mmCIF file with all atom_site columns, C-alpha atoms in Angstrom:
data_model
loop_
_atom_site.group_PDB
_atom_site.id
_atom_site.type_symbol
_atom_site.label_atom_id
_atom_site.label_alt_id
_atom_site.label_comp_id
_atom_site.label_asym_id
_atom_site.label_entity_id
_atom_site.label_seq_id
_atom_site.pdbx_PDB_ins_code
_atom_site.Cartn_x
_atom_site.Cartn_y
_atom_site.Cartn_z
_atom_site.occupancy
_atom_site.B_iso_or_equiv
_atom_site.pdbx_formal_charge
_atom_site.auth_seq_id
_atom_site.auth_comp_id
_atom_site.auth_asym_id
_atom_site.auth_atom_id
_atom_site.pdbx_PDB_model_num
ATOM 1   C CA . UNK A 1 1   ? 0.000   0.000  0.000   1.00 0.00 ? 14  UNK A CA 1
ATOM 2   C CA . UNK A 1 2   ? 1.660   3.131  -0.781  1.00 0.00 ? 15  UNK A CA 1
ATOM 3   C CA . UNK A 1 3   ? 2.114   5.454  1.859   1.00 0.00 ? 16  UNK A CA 1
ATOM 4   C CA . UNK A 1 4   ? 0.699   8.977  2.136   1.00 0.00 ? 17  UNK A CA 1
ATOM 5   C CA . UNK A 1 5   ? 2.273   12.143 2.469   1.00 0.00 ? 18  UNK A CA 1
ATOM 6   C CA . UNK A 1 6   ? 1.310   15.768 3.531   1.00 0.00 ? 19  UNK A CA 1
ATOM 7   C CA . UNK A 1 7   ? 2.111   18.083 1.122   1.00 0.00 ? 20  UNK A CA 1
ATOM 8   C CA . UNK A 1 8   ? 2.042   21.822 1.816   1.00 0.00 ? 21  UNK A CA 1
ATOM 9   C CA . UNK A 1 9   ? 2.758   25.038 -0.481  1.00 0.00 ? 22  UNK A CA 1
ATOM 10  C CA . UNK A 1 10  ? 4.921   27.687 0.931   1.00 0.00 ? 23  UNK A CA 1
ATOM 11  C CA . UNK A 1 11  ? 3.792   30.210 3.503   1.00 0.00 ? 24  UNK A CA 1
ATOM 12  C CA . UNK A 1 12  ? 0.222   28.691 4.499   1.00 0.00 ? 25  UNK A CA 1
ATOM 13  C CA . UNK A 1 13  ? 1.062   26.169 7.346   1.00 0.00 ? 26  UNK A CA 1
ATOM 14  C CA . UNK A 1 14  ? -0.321  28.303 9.587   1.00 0.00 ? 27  UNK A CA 1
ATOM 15  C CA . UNK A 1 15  ? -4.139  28.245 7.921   1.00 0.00 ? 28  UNK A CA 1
ATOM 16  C CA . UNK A 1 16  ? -3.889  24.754 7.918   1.00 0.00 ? 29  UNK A CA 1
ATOM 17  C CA . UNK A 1 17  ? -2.455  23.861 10.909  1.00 0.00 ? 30  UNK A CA 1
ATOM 18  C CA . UNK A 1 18  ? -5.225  26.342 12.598  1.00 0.00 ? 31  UNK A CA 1
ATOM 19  C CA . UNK A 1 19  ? -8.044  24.265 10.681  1.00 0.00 ? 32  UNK A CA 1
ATOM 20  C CA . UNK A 1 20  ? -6.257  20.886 11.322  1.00 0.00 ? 33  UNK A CA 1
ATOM 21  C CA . UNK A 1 21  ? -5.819  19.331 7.921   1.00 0.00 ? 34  UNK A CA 1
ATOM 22  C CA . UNK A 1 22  ? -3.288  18.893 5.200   1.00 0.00 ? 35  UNK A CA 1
ATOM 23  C CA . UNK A 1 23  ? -3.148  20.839 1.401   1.00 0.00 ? 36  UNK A CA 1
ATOM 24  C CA . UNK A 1 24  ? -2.922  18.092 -0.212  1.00 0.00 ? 37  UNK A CA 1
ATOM 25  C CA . UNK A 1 25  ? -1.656  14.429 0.424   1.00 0.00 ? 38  UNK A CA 1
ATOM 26  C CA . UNK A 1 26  ? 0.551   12.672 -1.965  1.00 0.00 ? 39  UNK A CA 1
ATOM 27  C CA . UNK A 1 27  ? -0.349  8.901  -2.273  1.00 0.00 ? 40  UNK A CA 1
ATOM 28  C CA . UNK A 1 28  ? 1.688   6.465  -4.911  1.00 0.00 ? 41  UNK A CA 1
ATOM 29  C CA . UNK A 1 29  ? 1.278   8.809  -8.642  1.00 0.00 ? 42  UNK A CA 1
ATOM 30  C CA . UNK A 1 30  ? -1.746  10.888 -7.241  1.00 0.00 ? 43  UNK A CA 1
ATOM 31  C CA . UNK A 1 31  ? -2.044  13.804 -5.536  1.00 0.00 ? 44  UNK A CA 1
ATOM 32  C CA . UNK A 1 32  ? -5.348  14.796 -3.609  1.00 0.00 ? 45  UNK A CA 1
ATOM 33  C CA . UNK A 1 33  ? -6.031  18.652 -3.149  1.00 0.00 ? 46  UNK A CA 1
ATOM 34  C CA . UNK A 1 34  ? -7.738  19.784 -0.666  1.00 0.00 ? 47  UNK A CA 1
ATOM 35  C CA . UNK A 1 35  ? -10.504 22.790 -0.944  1.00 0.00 ? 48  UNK A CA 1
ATOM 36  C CA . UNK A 1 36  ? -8.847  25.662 -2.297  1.00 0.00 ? 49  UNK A CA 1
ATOM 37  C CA . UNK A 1 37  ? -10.384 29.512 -1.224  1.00 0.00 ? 50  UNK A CA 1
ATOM 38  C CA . UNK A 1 38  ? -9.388  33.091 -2.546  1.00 0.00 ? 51  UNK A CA 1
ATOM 39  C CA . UNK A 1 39  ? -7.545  33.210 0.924   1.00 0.00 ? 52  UNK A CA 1
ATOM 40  C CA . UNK A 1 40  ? -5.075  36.393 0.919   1.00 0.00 ? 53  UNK A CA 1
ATOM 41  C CA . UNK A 1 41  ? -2.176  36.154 2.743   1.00 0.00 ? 54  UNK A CA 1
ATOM 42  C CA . UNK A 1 42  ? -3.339  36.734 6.539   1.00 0.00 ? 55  UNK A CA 1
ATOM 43  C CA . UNK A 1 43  ? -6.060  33.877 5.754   1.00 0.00 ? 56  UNK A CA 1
ATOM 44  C CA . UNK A 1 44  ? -9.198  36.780 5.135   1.00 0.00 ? 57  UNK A CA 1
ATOM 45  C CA . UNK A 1 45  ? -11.786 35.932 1.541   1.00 0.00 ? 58  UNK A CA 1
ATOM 46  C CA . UNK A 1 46  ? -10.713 37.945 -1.164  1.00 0.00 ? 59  UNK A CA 1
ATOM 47  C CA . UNK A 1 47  ? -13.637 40.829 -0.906  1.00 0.00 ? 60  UNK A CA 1
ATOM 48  C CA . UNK A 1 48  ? -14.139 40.632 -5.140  1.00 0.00 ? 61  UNK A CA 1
ATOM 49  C CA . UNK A 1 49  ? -15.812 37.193 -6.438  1.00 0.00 ? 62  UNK A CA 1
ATOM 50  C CA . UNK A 1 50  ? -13.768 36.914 -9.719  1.00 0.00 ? 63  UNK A CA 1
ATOM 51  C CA . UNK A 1 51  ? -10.533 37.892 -7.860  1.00 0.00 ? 64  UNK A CA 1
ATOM 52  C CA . UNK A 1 52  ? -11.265 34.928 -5.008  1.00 0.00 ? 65  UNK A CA 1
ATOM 53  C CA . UNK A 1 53  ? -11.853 32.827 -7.927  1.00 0.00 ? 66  UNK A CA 1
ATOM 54  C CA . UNK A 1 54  ? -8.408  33.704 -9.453  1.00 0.00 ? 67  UNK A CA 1
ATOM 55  C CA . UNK A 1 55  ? -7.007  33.711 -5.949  1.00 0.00 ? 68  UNK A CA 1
ATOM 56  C CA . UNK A 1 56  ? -7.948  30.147 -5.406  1.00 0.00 ? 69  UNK A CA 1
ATOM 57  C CA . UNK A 1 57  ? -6.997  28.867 -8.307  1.00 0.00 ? 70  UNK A CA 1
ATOM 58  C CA . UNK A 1 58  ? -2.874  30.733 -7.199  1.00 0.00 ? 71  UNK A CA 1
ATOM 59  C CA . UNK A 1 59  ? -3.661  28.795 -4.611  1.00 0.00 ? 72  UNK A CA 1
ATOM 60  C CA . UNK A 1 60  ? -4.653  25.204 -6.432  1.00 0.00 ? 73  UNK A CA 1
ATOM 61  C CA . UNK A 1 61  ? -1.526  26.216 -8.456  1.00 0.00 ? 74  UNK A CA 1
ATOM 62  C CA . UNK A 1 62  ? 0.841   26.728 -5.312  1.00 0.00 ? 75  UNK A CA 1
ATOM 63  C CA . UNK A 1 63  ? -0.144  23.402 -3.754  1.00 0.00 ? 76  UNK A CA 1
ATOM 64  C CA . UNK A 1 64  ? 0.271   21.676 -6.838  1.00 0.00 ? 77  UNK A CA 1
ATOM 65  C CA . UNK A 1 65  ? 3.329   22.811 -7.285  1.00 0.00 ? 78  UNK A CA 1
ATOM 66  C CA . UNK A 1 66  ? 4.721   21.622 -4.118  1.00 0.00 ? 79  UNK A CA 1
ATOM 67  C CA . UNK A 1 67  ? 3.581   17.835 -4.781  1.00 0.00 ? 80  UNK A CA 1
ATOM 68  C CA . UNK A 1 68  ? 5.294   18.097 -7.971  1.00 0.00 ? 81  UNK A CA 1
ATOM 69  C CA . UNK A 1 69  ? 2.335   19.095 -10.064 1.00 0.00 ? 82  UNK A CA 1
ATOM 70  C CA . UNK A 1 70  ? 0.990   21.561 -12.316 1.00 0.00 ? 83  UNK A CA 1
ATOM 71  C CA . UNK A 1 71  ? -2.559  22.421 -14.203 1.00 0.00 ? 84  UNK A CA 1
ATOM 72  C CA . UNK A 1 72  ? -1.954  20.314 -16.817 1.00 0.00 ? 85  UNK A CA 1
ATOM 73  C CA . UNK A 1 73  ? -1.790  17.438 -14.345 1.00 0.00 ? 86  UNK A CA 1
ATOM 74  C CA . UNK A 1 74  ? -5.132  17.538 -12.939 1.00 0.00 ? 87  UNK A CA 1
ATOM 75  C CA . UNK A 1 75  ? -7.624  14.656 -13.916 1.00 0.00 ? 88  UNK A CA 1
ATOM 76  C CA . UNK A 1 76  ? -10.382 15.575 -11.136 1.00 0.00 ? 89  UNK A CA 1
ATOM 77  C CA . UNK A 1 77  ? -11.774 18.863 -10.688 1.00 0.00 ? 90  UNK A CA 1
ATOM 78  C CA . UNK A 1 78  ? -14.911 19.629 -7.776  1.00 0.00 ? 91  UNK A CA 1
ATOM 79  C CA . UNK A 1 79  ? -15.892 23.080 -7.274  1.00 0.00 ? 92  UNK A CA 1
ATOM 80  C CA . UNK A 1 80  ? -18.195 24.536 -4.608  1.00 0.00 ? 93  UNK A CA 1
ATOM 81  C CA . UNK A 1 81  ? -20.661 27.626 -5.033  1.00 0.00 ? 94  UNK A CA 1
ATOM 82  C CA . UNK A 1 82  ? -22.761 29.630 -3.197  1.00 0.00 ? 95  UNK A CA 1
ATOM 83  C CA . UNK A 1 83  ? -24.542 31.194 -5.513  1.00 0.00 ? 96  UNK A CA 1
ATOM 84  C CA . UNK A 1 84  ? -23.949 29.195 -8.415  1.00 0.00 ? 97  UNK A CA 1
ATOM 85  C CA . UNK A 1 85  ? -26.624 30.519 -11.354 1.00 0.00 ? 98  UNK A CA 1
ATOM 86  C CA . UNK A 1 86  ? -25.135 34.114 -10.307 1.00 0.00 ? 99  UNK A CA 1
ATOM 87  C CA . UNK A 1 87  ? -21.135 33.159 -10.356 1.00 0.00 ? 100 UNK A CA 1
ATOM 88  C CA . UNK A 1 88  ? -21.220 31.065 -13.375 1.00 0.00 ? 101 UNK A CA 1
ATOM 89  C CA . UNK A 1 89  ? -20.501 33.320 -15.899 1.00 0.00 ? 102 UNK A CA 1
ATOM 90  C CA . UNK A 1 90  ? -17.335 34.820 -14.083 1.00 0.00 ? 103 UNK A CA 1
ATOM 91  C CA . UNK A 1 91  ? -16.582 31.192 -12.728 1.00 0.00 ? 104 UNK A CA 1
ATOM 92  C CA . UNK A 1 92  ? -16.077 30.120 -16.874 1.00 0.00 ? 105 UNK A CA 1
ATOM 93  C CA . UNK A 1 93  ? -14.624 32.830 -17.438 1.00 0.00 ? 106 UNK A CA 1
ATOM 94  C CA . UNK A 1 94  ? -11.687 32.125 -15.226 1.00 0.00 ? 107 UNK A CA 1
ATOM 95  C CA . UNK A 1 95  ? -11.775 28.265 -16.438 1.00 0.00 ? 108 UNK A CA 1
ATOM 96  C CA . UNK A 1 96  ? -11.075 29.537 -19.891 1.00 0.00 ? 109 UNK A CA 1
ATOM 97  C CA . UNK A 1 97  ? -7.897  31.571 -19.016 1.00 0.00 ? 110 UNK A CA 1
ATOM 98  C CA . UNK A 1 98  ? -7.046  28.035 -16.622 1.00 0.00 ? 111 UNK A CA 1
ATOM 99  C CA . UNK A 1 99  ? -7.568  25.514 -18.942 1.00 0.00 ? 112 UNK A CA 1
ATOM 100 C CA . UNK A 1 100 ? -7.693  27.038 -22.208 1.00 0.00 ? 113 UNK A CA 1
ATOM 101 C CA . UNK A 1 101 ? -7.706  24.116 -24.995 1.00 0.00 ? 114 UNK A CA 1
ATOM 102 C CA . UNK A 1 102 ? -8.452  20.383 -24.799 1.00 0.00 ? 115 UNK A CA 1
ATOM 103 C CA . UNK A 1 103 ? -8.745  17.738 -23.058 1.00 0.00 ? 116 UNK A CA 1
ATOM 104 C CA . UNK A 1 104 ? -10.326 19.460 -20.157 1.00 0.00 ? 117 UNK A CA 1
ATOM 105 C CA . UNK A 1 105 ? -10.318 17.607 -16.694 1.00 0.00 ? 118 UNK A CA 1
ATOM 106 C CA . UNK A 1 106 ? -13.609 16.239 -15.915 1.00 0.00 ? 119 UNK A CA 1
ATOM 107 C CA . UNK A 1 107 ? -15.413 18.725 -13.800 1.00 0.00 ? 120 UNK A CA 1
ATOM 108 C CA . UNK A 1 108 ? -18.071 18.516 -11.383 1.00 0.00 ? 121 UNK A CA 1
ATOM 109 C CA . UNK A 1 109 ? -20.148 21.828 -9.909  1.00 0.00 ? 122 UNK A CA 1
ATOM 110 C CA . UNK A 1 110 ? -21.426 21.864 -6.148  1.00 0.00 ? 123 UNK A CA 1
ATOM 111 C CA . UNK A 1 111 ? -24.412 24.436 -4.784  1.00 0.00 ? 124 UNK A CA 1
ATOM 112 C CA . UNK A 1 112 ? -23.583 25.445 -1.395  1.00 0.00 ? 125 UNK A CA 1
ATOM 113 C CA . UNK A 1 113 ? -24.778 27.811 1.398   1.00 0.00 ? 126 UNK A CA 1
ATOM 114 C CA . UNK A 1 114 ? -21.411 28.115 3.531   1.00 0.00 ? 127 UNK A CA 1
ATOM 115 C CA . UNK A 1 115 ? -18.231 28.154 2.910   1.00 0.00 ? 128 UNK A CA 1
ATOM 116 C CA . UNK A 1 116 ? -16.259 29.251 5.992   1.00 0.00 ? 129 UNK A CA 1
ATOM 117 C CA . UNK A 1 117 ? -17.397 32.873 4.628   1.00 0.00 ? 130 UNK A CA 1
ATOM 118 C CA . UNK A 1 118 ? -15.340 32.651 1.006   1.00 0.00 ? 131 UNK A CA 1
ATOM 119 C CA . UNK A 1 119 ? -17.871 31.538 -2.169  1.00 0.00 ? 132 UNK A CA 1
ATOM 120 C CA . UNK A 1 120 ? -15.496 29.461 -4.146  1.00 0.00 ? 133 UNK A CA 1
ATOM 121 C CA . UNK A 1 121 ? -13.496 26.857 -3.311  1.00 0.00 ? 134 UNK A CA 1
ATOM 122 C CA . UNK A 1 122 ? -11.821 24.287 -5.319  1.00 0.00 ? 135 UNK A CA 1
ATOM 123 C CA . UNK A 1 123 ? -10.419 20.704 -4.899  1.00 0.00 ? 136 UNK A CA 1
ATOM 124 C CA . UNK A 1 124 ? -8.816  18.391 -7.280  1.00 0.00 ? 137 UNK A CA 1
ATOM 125 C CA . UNK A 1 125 ? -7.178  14.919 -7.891  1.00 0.00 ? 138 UNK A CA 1
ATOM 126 C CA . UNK A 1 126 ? -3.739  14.982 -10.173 1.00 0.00 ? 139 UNK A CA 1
ATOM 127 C CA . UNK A 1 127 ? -1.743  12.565 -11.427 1.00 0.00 ? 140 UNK A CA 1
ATOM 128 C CA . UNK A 1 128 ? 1.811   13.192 -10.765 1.00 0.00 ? 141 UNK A CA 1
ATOM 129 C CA . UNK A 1 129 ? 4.250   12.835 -13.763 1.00 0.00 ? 142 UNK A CA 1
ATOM 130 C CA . UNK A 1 130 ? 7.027   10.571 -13.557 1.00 0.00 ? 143 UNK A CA 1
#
């Protein structure tokens, strides 16, 4: 059984040491992210939706960079909403400057009413190249 390991981007141990959970673990070729927000830097929701959306997804980025990772990597995508028929339209937006051409990662869209006070947040399964 292979083994699994916590993987953490640069400068946000302390949000998820306070919250009690890892970024993302690292088992055998695949790397599990956890939820993703528009966090700034001292932990707060970006106050502009489309700016948390590109925020988390610096974020996605970061931790997927530190399990050895990028974008292009990802095979699972879930995103969370809170208002989803309103933040659709800016939400695709922002996927189109992500993942601009084919194939796409399959996708899969979540209604929510909370979110720890953010209104995105995104989570994703990647396979880590060799």
């Amino acid at each position: 059984m292979a083994q699994r390991n916590a993987v953490f981007p640069a400068n946000r141990h302390a949000l998820y040491a306070e919250h009690g959970y890892s970024a993302a673990i690292k088992s055998g070729d695949l790397l599990f992210v956890s939820g993703q927000v528009g966090s700034r830097s001292d932990g707060s929701p970006e106050p502009d939706f489309e700016a948390q959306v590109r925020l988390a997804f610096d974020n996605l980025e970061a931790t997927l960079k530190a399990g050895g990772a990028t974008l292009d990597d990802i095979v699972d995508v879930t995103t969370f909403h809170t208002d989803p028929e309103n933040q659709f339209e800016t939400i695709m937006k922002v996927k189109g400057d992500v993942f601009p051409k084919a194939p796409y990662p399959n996708w899969t869209a979540i209604g929510v009413n909370w979110l720890a006070g953010f209104d995105f947040e995104i989570k994703v399964i990647a396979r880590i190249p060799d």
